[in-house]
Tab-separated table of C-alpha atoms in Angstrom:
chain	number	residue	atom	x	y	z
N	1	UNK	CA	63.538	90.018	78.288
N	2	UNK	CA	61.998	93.749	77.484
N	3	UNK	CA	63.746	95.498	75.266
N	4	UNK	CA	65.784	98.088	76.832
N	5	UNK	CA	65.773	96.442	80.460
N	6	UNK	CA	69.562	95.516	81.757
N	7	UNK	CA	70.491	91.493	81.558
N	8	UNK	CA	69.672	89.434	85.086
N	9	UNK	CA	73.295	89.403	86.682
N	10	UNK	CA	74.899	85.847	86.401
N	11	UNK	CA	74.046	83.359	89.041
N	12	UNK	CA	77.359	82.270	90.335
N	13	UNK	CA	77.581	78.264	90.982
N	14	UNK	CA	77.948	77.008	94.534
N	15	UNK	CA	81.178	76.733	95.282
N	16	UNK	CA	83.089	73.336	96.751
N	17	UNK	CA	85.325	72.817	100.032
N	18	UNK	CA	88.627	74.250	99.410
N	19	UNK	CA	91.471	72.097	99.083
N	20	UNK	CA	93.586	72.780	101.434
N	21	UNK	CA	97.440	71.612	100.555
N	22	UNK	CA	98.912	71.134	104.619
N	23	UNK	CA	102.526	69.584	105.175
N	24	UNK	CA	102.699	68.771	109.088
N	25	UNK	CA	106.556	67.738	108.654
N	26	UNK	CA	107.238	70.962	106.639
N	27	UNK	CA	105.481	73.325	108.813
N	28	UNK	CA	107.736	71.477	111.403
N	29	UNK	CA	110.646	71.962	109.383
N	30	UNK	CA	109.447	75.728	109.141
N	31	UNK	CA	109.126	76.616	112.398
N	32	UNK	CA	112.387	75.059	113.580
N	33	UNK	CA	114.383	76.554	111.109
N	34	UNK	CA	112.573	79.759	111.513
N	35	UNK	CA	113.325	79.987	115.511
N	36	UNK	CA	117.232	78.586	114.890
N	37	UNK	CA	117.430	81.687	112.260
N	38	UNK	CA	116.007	84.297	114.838
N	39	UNK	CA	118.342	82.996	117.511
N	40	UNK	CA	121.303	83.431	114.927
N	41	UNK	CA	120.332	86.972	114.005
N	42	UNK	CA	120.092	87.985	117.892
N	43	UNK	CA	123.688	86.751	118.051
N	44	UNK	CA	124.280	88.356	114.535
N	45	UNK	CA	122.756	92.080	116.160
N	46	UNK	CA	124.952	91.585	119.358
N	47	UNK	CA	128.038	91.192	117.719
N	48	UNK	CA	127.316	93.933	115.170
N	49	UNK	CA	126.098	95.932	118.349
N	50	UNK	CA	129.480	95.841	119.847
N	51	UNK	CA	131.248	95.980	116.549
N	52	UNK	CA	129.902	99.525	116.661
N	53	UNK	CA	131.948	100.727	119.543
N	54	UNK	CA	135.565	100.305	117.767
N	55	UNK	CA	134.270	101.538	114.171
N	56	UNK	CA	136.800	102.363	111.648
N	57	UNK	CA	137.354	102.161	108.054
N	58	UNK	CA	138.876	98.746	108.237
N	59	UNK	CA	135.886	97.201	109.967
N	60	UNK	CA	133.263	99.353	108.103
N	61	UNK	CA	132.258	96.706	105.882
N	62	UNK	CA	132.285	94.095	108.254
N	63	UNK	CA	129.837	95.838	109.868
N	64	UNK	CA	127.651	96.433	107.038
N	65	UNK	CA	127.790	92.550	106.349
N	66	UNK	CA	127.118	92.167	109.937
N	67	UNK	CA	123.640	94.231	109.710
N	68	UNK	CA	122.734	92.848	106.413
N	69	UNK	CA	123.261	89.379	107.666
N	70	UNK	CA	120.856	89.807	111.073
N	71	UNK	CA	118.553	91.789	109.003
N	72	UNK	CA	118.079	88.700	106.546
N	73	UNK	CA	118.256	86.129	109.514
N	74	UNK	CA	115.319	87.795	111.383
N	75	UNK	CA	113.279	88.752	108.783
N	76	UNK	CA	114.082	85.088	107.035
N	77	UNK	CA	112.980	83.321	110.120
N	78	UNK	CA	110.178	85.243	110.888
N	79	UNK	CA	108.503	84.317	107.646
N	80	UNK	CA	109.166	80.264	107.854
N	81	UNK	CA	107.488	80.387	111.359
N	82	UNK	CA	105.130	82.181	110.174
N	83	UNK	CA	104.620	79.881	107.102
N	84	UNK	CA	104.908	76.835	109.270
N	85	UNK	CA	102.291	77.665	111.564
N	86	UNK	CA	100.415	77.959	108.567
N	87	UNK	CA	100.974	74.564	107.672
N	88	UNK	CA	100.290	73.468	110.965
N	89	UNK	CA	97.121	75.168	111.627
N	90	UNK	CA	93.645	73.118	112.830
N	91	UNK	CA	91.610	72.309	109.838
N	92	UNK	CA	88.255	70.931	111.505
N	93	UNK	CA	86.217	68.131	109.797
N	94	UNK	CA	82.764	69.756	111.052
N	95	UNK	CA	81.641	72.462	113.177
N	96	UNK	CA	78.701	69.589	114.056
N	97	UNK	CA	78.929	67.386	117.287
N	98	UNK	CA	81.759	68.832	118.866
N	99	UNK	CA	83.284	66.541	121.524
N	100	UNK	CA	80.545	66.345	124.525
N	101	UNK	CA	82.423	69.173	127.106
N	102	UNK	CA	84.480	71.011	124.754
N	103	UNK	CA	84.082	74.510	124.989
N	104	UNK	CA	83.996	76.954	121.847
N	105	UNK	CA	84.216	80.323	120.706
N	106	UNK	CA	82.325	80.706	117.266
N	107	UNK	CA	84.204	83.461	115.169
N	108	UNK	CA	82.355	85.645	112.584
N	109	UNK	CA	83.737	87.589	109.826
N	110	UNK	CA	83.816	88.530	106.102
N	111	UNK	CA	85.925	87.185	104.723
N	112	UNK	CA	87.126	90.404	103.432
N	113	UNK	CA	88.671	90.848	106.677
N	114	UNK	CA	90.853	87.828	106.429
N	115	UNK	CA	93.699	89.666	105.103
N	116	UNK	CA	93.887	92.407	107.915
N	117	UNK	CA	93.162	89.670	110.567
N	118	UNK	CA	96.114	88.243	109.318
N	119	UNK	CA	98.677	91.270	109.445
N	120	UNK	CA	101.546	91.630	112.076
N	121	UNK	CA	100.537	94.469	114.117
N	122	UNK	CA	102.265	97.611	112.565
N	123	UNK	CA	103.966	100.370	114.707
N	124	UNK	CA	105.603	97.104	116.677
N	125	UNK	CA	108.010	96.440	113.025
N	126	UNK	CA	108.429	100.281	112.661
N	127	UNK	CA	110.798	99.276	116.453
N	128	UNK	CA	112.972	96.834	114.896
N	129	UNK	CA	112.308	93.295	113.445
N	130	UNK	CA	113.843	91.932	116.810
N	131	UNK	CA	111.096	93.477	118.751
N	132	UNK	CA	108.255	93.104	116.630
N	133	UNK	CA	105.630	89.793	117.575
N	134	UNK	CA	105.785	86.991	115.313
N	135	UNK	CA	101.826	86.349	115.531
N	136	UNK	CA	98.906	87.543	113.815
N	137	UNK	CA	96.063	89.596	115.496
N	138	UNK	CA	93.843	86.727	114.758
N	139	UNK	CA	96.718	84.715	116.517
N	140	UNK	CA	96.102	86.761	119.558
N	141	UNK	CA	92.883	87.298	119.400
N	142	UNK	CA	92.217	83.393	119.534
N	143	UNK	CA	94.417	83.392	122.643
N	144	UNK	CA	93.023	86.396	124.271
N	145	UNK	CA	89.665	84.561	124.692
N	146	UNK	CA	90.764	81.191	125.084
N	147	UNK	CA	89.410	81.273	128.994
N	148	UNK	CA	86.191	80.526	126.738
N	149	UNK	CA	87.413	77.739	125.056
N	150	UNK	CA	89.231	76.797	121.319
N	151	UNK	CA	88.009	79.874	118.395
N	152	UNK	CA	86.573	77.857	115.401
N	153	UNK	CA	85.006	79.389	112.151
N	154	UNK	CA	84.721	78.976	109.131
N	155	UNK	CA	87.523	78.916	106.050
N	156	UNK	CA	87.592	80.820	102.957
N	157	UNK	CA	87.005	78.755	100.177
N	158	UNK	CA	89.819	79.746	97.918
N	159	UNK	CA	92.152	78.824	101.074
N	160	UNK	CA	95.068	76.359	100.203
N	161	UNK	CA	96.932	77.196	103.484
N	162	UNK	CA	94.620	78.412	106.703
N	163	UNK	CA	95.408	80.841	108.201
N	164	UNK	CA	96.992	80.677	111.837
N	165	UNK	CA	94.355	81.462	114.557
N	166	UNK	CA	91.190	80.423	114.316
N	167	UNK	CA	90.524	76.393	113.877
N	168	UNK	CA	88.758	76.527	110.205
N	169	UNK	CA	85.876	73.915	109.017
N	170	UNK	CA	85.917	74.511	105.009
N	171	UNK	CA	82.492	74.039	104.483
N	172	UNK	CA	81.024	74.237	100.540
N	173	UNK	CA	78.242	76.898	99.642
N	174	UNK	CA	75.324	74.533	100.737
N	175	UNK	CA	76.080	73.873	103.902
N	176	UNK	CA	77.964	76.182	105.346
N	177	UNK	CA	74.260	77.712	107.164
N	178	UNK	CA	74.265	74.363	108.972
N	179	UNK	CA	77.536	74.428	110.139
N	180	UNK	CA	77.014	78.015	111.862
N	181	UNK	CA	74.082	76.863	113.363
N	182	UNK	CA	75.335	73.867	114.812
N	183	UNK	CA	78.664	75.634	116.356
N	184	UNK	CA	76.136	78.810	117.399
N	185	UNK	CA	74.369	76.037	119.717
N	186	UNK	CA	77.696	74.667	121.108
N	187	UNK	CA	79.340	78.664	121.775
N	188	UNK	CA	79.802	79.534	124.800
N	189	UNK	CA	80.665	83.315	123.485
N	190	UNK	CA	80.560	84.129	119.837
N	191	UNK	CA	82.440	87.258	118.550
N	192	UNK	CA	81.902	89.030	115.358
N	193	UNK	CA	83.671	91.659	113.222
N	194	UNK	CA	82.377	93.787	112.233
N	195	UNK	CA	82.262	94.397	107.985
N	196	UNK	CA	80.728	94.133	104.651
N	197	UNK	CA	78.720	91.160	103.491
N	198	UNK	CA	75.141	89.913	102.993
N	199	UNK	CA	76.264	86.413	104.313
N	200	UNK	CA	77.031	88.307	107.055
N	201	UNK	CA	73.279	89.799	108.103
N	202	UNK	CA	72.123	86.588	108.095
N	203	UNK	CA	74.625	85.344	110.212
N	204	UNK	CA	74.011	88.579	112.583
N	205	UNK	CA	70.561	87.439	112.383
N	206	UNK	CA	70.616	83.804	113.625
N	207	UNK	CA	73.178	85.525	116.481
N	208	UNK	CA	70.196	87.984	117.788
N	209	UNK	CA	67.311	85.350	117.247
N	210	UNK	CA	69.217	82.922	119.865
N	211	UNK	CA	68.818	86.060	122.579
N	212	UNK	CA	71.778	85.498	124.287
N	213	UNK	CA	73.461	88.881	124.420
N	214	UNK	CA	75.716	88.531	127.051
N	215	UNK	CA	77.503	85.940	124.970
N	216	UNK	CA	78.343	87.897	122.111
N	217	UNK	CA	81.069	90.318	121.680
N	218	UNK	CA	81.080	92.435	117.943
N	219	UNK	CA	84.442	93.491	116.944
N	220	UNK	CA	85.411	96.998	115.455
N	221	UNK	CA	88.230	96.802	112.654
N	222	UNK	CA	90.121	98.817	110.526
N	223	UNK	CA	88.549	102.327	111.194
N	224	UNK	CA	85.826	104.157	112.235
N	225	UNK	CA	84.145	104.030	108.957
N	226	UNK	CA	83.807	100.081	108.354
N	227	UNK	CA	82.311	100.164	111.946
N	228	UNK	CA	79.718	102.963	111.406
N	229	UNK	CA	78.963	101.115	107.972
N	230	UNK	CA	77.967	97.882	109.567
N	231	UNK	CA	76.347	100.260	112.391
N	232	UNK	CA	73.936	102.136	109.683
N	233	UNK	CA	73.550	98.651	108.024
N	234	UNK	CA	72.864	96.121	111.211
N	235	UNK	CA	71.260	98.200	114.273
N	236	UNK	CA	67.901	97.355	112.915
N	237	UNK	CA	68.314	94.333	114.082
N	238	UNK	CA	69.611	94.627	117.350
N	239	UNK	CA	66.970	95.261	119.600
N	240	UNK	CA	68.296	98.754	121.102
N	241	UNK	CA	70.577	98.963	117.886
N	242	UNK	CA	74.046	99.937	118.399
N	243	UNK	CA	76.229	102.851	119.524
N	244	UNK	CA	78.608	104.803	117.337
N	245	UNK	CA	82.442	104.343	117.520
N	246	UNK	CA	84.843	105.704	120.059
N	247	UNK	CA	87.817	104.754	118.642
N	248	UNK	CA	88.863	108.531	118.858
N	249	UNK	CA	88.360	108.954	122.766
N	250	UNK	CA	90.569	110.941	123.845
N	251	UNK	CA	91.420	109.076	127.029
N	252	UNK	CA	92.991	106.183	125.343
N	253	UNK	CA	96.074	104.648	125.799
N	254	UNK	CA	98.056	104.889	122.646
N	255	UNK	CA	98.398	101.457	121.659
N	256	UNK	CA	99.776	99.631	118.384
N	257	UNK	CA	98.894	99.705	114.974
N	258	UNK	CA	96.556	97.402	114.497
N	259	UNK	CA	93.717	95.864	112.490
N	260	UNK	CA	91.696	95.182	115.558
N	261	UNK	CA	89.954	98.629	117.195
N	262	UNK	CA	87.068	98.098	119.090
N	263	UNK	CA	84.580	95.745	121.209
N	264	UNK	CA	80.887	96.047	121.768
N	265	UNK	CA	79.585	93.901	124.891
N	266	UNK	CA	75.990	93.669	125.860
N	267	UNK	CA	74.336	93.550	128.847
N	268	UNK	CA	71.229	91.062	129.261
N	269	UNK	CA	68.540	93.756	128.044
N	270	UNK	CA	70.525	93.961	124.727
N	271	UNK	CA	71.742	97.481	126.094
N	272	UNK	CA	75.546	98.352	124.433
N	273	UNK	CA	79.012	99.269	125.454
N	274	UNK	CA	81.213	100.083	123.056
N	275	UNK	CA	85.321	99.879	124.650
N	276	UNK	CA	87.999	100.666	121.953
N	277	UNK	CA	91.462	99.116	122.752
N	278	UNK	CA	93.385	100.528	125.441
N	279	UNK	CA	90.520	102.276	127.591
N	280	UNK	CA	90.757	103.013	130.963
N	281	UNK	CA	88.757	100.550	133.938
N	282	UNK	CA	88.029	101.607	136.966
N	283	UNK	CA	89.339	98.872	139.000
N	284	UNK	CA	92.239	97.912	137.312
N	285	UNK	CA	95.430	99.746	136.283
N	286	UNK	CA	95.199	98.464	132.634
N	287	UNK	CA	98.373	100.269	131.556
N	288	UNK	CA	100.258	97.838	133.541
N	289	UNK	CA	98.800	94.907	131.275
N	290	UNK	CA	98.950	96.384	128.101
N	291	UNK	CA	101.614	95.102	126.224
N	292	UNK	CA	102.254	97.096	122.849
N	293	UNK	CA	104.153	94.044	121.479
N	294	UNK	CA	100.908	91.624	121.562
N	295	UNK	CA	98.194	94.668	121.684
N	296	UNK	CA	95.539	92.401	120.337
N	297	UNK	CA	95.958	89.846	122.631
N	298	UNK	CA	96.711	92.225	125.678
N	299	UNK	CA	94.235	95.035	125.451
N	300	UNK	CA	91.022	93.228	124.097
N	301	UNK	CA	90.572	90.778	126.986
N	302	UNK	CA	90.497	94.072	129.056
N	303	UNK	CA	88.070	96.023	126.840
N	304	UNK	CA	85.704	93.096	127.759
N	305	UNK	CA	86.658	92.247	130.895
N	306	UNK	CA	82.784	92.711	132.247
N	307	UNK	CA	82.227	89.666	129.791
N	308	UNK	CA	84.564	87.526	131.491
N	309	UNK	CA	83.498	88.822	135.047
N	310	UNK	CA	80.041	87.643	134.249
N	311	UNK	CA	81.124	83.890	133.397
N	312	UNK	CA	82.952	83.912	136.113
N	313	UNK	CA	86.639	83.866	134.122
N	314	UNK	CA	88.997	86.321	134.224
N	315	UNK	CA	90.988	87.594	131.398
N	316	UNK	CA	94.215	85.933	130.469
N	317	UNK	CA	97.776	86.748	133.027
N	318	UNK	CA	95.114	88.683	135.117
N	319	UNK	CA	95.106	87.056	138.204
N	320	UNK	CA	91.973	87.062	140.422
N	321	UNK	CA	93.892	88.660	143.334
N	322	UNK	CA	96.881	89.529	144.478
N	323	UNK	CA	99.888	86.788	143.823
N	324	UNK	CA	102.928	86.775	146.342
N	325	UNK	CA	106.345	86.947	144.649
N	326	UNK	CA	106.628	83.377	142.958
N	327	UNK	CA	109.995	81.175	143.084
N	328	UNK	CA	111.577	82.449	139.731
N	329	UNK	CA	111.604	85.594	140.920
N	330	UNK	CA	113.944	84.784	144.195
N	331	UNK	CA	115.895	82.758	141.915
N	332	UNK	CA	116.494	85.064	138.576
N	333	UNK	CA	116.840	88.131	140.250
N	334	UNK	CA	120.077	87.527	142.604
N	335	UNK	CA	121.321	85.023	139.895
N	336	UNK	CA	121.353	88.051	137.311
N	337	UNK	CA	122.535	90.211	140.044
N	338	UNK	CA	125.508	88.480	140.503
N	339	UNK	CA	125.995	87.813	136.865
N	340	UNK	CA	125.808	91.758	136.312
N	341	UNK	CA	128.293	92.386	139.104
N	342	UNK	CA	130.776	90.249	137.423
N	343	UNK	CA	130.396	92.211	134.458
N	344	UNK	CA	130.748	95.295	135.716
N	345	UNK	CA	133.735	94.428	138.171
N	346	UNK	CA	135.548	92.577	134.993
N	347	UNK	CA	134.957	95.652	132.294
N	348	UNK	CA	135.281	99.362	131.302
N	349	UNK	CA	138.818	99.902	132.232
N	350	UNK	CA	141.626	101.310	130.485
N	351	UNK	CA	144.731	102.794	130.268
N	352	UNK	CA	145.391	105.222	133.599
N	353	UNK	CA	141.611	104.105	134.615
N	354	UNK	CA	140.963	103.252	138.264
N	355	UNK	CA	138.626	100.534	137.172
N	356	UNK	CA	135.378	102.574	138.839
N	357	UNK	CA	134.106	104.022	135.590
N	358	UNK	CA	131.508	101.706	134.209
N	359	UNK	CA	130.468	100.380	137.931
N	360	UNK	CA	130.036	104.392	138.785
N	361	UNK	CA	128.199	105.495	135.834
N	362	UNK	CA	126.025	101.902	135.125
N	363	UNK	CA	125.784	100.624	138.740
N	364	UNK	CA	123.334	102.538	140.065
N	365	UNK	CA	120.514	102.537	136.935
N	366	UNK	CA	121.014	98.564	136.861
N	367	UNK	CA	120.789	98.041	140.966
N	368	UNK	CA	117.683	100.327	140.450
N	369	UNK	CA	116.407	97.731	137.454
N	370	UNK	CA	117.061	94.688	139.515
N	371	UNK	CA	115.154	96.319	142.559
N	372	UNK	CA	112.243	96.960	140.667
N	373	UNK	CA	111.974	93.863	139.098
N	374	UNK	CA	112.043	92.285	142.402
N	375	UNK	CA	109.024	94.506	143.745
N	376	UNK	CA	106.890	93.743	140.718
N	377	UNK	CA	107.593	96.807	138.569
N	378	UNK	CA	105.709	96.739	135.042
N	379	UNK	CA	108.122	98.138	133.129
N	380	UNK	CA	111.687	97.259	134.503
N	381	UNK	CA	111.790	93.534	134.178
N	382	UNK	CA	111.161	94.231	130.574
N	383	UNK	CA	114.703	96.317	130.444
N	384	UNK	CA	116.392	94.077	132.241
N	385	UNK	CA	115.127	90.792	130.238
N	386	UNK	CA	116.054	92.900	126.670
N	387	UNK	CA	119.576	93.593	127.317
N	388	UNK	CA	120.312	90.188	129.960
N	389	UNK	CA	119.118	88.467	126.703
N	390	UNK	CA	121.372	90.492	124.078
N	391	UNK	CA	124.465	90.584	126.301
N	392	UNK	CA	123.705	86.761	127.761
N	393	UNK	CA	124.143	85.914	124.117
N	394	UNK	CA	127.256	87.648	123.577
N	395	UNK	CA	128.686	86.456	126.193
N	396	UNK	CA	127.986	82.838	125.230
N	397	UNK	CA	129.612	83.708	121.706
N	398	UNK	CA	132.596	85.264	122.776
N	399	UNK	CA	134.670	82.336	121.525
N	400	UNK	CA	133.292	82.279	118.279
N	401	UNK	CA	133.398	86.412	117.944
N	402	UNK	CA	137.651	86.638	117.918
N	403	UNK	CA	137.843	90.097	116.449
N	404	UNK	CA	135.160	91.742	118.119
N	405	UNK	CA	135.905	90.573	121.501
N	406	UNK	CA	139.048	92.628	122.255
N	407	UNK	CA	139.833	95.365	124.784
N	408	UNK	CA	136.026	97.083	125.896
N	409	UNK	CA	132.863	96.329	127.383
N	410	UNK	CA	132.851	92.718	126.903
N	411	UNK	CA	133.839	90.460	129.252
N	412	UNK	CA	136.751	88.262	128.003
N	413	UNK	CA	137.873	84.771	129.440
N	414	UNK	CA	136.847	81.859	131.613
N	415	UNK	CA	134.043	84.168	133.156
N	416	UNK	CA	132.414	84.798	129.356
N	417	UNK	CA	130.398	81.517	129.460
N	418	UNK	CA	128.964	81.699	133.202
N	419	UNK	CA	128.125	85.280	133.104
N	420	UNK	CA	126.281	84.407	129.683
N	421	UNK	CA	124.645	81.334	130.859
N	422	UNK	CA	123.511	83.330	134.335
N	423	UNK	CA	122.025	85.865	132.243
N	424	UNK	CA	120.129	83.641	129.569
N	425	UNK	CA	119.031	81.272	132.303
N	426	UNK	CA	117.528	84.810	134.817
N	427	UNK	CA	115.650	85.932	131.380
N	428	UNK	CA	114.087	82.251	130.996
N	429	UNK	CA	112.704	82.518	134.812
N	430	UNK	CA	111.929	85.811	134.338
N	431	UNK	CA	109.298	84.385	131.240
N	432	UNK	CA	107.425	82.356	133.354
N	433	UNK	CA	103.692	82.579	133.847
N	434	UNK	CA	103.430	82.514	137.274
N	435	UNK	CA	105.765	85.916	136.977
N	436	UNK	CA	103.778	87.392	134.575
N	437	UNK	CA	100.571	86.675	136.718
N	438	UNK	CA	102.298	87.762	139.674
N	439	UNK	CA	103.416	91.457	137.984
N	440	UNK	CA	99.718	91.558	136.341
N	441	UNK	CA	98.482	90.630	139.961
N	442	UNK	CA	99.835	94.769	141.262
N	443	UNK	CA	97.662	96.198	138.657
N	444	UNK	CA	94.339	95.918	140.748
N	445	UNK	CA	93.749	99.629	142.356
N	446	UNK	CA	93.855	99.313	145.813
């Protein structure tokens, strides 16, 4: 070496296959005690909801213990499902010689970007741990483009658990080129954040050298400034480089906190589009598909919808026409009807009351609910499901509630259990696909 020159930097060994450290019956375990401990704290916020309504100083810390205890419940299960899905995430032998007719989406990333991939979309927990989703954006993002087929990619090598999303292939340092190759032959669409990394460039390479732009989607995370770094960095290589970001349009919906920002979609020229999350289409009404609970898994399908339209798919609970009202519908709607009748005919009297008050001052906003969840609205049968759900529940607890169930708003006696079941079982229809196609199915502009 020359005197005076700086030392060659270390040549860091390949590195092996992670080992990965999976429990099937555990994540099992997980996931069931996880949803049993979310079910328990939406009883547990219920009770403490109506516990509320006849504070004083004697029930005070009830209460408290109340909150506490559906705080830890919620937040307790949400981590084991989350852990056991974990667990029972798709570790892939190979990304060679798929099965002959299985479809794939190849997914490309730094690893860097693992982490934030792997977040709970933010603004969503700032609501309440009851509201906020229980999947990751990479979660969603898998299932936003599963009309393609299964999302496969490659694992980080100092993995012991995968992470939930993406089916992983942990692949050592030699031969994890081969892998992407093979699985770049078998995509049907490949999509690719968009971040730091020379492992990266040449994977952005092989992508352009296959010419097949109008199956590749890049993905813009975090902010503006890890997109316009990979911009300055990769548009060399594209062949009419790339556009800058628009994640501050002004025209956008606001959406969620989240990792995931932006799509870029080519056309078969290599020409750009750049759609942030929650832009506005011309033929659909995409505010009436956006939900700000699953953002990721909502709003990107949409931003790329000219991707699907091409391969002849269309994006996921968007129908390809109009849907007439489907069977769960006619069934939930007069079933919670009644079951909200009862309640308000059996409640809110009192001392020198008529017995009018709560039908007078709740009728009318609820019959308005129930109508518009019966003519497709977007945004009632979400109201109606939230507090049929809370109050189906606490109706079905009612014996096990004693002191909280006195004189008030809850319904007391043989009708407790019927009215709760009613209500439960109208929220279940009300979750079907078919209803959530059909509502999707009124956002196409006339």
């Amino acid at each position: 070496m020359v005197e005076g020159q700086d030392p060659l930097p270390a040549v860091r060994p390949p590195r092996s296959p992670a080992q990965i450290r999976q429990s099937r019956p555990l994540g099992w375990l997980l996931q069931t005690a996880g949803t049993i401990s979310m079910a328990l704290g939406g009883m547990s916020a219920a009770v403490s909801f109506m516990s509320l309504r006849t504070w004083d100083a004697e029930q005070g810390p009830s209460v408290v213990i109340g909150l506490a205890l559906t705080s830890i419940l919620l937040a307790g299960g949400r981590w084991a499902t989350r852990r056991g899905q974990r667990h029972r995430a798709q570790v892939l032998q190979t990304l060679i010689n798929f099965p002959e007719g299985e479809h794939v989406v190849l997914f490309l990333r730094s690893f860097a970007d693992d982490e934030g991939l792997a977040r709970i979309q933010g603004r969503s927990m700032r609501e309440g741990l009851w509201l906020a989703p229980n999947d990751t954006e990479e979660q969603q993002l898998a299932r936003s483009v599963s009309p393609f087929g299964t999302m496969v990619a490659l694992g980080w090598p100092g993995d012991m658990l995968p992470q939930a999303g993406a089916g992983r292939h942990y692949s050592s340092d030699l031969e994890w080129r081969e892998q992407v190759l093979a699985a770049l032959d078998r995509a049907t669409l490949v999509l690719l954040v968009c971040g730091p990394g020379r492992q990266l460039r040449w994977e952005v390479e092989q992508v352009v050298a296959r010419n097949q732009p109008e199956q590749l989607v890049l993905i813009g995370v975090r902010d503006a400034a890890q997109y316009e770094s990979f911009r300055l960095a990769m548009q060399d290589l594209f062949p009419k480089g790339l556009p800058p970001s628009a994640m501050d349009r002004k025209d956008l919906t606001d959406g969620a906190d989240t990792y995931v920002r932006e799509a870029v979609w080519f056309d078969a020229d290599w020409t750009p589009h750049i759609t942030p999350l929650g832009s506005p289409d011309p033929e659909v009404e995409v505010d009436f598909l956006f939900n700000h609970h699953a953002w990721v898994e909502t709003a990107f399908p949409l931003a790329i919808r000219p991707v699907y339209t091409r391969a002849g798919l269309t994006p996921p609970g968007l129908p390809s026409g109009r849907v007439a009202r489907p069977w769960a519908v006619k069934v939930a709607v007069p079933l919670m009807t009644l079951a909200w009748g009862a309640v308000l005919a059996s409640t809110g009297r009192s001392p020198g009351d008529d017995g009018l008050t709560m039908p007078v001052i709740l009728g009318p906003p609820l019959a308005l609910v129930l109508y518009r969840t019966w003519r497709g609205g977007q945004f009632a049968p979400a109201i109606l499901k939230l507090f049929s759900w809370l109050f189906g529940l606490l109706f079905v607890a009612v014996p096990l509630t004693g002191p909280f169930t006195g004189d008030g708003f809850l319904v007391t006696g043989p009708l407790s259990l019927p009215i709760g079941a009613a209500l439960i079982t109208g929220v279940l229809l009300l979750s079907r696909q078919d209803v959530h196609e059909w509502k999707a199915s009124h956002a196409y502009k006339a």
